Coordinates of N, CA, C and O in Angstrom, one line a residue:
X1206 N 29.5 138.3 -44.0 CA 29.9 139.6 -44.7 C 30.8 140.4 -43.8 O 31.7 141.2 -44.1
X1207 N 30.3 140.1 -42.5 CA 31.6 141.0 -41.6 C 33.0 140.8 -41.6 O 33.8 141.7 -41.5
X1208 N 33.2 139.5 -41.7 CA 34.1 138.7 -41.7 C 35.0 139.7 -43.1 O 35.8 140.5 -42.9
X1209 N 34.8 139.4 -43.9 CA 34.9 140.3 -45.3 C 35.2 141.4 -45.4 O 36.0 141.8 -46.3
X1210 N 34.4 142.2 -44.6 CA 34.6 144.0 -44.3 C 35.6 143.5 -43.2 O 36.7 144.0 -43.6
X1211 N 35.9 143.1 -42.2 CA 37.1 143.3 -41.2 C 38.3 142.6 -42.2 O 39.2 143.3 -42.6
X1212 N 38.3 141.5 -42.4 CA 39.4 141.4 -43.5 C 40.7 142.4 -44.4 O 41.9 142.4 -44.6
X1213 N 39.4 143.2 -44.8 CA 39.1 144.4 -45.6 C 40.0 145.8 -45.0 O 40.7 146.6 -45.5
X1214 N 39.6 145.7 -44.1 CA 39.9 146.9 -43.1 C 41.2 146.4 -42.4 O 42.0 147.3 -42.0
X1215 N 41.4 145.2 -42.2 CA 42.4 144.8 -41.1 C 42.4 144.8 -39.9 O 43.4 144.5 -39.3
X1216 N 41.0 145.1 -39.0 CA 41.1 144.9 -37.8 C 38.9 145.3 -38.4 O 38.3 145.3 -39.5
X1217 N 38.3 145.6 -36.7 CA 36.7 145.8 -37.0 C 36.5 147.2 -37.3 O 37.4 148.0 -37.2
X1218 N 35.3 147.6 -37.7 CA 35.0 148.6 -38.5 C 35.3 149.3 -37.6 O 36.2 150.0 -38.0
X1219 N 34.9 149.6 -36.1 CA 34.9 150.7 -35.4 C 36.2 151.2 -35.2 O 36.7 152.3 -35.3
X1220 N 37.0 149.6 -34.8 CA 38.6 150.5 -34.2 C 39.1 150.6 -35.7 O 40.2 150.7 -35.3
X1221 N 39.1 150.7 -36.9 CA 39.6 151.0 -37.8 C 39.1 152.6 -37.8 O 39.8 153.5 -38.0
X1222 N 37.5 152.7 -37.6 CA 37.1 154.2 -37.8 C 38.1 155.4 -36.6 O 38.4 156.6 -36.7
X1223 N 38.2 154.4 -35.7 CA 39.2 155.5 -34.6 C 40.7 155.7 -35.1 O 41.3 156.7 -35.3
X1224 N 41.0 154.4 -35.3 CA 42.7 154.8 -35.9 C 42.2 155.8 -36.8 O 42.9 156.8 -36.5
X1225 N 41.2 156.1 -38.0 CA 41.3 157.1 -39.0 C 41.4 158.5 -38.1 O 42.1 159.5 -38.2
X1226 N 40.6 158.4 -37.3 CA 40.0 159.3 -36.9 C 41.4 160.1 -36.1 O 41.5 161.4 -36.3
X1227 N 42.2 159.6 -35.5 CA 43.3 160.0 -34.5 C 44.2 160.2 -35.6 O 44.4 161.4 -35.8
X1228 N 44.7 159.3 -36.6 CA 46.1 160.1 -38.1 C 45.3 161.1 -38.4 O 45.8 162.2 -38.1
X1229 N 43.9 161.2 -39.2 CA 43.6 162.8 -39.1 C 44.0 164.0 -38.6 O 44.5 165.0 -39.1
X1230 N 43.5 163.6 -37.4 CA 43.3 164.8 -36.4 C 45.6 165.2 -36.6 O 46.0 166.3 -36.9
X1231 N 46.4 164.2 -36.3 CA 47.2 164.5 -36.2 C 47.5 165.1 -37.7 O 47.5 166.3 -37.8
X1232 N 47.7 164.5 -38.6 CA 47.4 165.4 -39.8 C 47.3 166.6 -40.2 O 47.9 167.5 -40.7
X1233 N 46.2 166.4 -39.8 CA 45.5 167.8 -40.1 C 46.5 168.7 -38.9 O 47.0 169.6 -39.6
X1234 N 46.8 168.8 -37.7 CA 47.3 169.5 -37.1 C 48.7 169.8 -37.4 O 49.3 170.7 -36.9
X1235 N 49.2 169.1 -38.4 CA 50.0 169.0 -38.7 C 50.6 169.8 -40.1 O 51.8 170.1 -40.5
X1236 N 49.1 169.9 -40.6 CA 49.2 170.4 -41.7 C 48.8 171.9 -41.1 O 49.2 172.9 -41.7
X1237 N 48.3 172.0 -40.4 CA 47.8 173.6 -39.9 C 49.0 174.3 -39.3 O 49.0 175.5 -39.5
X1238 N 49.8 173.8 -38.8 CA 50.9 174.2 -37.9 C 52.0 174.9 -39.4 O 52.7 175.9 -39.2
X1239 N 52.0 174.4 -40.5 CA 52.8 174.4 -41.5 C 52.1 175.4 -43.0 O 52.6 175.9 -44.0
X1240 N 50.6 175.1 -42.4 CA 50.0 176.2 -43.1 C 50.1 175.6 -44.4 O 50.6 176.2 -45.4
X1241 N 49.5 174.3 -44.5 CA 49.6 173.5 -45.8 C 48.2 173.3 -46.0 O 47.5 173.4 -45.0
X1242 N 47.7 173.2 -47.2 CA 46.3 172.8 -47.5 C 46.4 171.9 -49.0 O 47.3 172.1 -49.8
X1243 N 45.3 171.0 -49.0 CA 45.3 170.0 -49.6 C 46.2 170.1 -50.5 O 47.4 169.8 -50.7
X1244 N 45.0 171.1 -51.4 CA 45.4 171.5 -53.1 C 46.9 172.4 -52.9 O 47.7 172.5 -53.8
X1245 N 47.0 172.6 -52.4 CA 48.9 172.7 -51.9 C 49.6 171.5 -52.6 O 50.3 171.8 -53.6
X1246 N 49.4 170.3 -52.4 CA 49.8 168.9 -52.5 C 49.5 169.0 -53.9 O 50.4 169.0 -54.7
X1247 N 48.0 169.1 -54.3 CA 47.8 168.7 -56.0 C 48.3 169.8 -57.0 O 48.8 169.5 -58.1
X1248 N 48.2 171.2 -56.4 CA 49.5 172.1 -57.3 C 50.2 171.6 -57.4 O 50.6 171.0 -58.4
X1249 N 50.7 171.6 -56.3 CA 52.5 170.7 -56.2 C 52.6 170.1 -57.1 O 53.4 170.5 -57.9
X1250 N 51.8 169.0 -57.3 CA 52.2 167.8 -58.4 C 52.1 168.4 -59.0 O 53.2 168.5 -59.7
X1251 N 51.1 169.1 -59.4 CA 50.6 169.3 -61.6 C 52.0 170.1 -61.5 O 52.7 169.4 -62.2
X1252 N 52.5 170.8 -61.2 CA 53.6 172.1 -61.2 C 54.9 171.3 -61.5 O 55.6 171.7 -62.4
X1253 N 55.1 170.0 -60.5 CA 56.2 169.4 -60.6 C 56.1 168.6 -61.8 O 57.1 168.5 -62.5
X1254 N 54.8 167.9 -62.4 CA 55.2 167.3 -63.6 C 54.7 168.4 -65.1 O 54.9 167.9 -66.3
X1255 N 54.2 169.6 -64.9 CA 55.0 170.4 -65.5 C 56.3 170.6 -65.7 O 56.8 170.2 -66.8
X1256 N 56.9 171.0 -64.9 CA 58.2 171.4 -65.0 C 59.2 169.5 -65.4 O 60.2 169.3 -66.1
X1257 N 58.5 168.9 -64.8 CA 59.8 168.0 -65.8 C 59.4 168.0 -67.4 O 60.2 168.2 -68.3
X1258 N 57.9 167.8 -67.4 CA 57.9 167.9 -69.1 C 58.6 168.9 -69.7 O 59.4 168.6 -70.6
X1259 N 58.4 170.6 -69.3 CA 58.8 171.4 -70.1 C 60.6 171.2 -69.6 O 61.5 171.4 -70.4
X1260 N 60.7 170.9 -68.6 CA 62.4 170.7 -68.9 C 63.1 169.4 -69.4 O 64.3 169.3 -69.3
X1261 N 62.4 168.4 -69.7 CA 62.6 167.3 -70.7 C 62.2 167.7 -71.9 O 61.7 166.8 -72.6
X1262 N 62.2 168.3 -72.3 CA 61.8 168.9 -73.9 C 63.0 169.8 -74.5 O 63.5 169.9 -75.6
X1263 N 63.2 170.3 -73.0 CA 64.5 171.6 -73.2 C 65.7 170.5 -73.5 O 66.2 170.4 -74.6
X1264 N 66.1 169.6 -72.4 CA 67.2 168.7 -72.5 C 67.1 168.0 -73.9 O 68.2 167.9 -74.5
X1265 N 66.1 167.5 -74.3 CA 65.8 167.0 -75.7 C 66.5 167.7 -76.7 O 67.2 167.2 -77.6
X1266 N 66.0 169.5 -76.5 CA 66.5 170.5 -77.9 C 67.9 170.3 -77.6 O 68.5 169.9 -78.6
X1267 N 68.8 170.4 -76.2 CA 70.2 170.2 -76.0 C 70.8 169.3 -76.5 O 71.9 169.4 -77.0
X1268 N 70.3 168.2 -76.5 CA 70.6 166.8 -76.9 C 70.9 167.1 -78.8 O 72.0 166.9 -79.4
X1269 N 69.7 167.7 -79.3 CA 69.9 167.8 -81.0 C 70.9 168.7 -80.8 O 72.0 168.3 -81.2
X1270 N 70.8 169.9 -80.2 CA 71.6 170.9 -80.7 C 73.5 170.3 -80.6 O 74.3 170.7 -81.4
X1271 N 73.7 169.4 -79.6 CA 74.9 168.6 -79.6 C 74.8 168.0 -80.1 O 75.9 168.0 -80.6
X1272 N 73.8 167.0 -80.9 CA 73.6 165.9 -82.2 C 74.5 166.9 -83.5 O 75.3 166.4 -84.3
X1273 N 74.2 168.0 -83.4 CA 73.8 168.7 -84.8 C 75.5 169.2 -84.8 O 76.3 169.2 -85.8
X1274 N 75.9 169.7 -83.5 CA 77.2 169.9 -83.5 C 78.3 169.1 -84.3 O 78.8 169.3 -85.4
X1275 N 78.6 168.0 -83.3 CA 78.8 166.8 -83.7 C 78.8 166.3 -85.2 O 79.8 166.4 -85.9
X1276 N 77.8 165.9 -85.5 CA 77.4 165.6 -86.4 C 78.3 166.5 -88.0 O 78.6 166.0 -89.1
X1277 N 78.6 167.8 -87.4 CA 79.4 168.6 -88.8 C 81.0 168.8 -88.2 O 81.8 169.6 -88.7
X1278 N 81.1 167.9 -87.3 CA 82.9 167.7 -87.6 C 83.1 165.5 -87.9 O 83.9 165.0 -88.7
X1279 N 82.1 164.8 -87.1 CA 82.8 163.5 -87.5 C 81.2 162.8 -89.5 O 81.6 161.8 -90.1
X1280 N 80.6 163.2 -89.7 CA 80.2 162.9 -90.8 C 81.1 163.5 -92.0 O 81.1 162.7 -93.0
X1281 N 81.7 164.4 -92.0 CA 82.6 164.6 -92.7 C 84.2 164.3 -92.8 O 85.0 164.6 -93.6
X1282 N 84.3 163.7 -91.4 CA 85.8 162.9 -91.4 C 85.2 161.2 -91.6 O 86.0 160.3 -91.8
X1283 N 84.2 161.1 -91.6 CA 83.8 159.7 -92.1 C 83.4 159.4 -93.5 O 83.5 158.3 -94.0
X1284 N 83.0 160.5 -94.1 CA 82.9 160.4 -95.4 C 84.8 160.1 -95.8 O 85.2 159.0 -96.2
X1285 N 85.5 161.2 -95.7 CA 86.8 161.2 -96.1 C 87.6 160.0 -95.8 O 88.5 159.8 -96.6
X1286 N 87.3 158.8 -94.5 CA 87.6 157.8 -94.5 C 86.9 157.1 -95.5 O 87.6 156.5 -96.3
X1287 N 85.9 157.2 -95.5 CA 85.1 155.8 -96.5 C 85.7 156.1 -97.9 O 86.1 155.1 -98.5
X1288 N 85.7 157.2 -98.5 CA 86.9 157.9 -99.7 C 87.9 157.2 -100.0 O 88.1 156.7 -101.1
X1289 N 89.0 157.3 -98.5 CA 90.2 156.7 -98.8 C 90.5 155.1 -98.9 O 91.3 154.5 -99.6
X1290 N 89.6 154.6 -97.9 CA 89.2 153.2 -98.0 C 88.7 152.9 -99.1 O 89.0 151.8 -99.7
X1291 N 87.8 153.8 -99.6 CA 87.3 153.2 -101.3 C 88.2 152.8 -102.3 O 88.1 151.8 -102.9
X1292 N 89.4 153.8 -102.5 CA 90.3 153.4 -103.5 C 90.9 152.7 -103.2 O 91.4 152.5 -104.3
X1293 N 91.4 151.8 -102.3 CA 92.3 150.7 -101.9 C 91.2 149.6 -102.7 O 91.4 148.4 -102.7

């Protein structure tokens, strides 16, 4: 089973618990110096995939409102072709 757990870990339990132990510590010092805290990181996210939803929604209404533009100068020069092409 050790065999399995170091596999696992990539090297043995202990020097695996030290490497954790030393990127923490740098980490975390790292994060103190910057005055960062976790939930900093998980606002972040929710905030950031907020804001693309609500501004992929907005680009969406842009998208119709140019659909809709559009739409009332060539649907009515396509009707007027399909018209002229009809009588031929």
């Amino acid at each position: 089973m050790s065999d399995q757990v170091n596999k696992f870990l990539g090297d043995s339990l202990g020097r695996t618990l030290i490497k954790l132990l030393v990127v923490s510590l740098i980490v975390g010092f790292i994060m103190a110096v910057f005055g960062w805290a976790p939930l900093d990181f998980v606002y972040g996210l929710r905030n950031f995939v907020l804001e693309v939803w609500h501004r992929g929604f907005a680009a969406l209404g842009r998208v119709g409102d140019y659909l809709l533009l559009g739409a009332t100068v060539v649907i009515p020069i396509f009707l007027l072709i399909r018209l002229f092409n009809y009588r031929r």
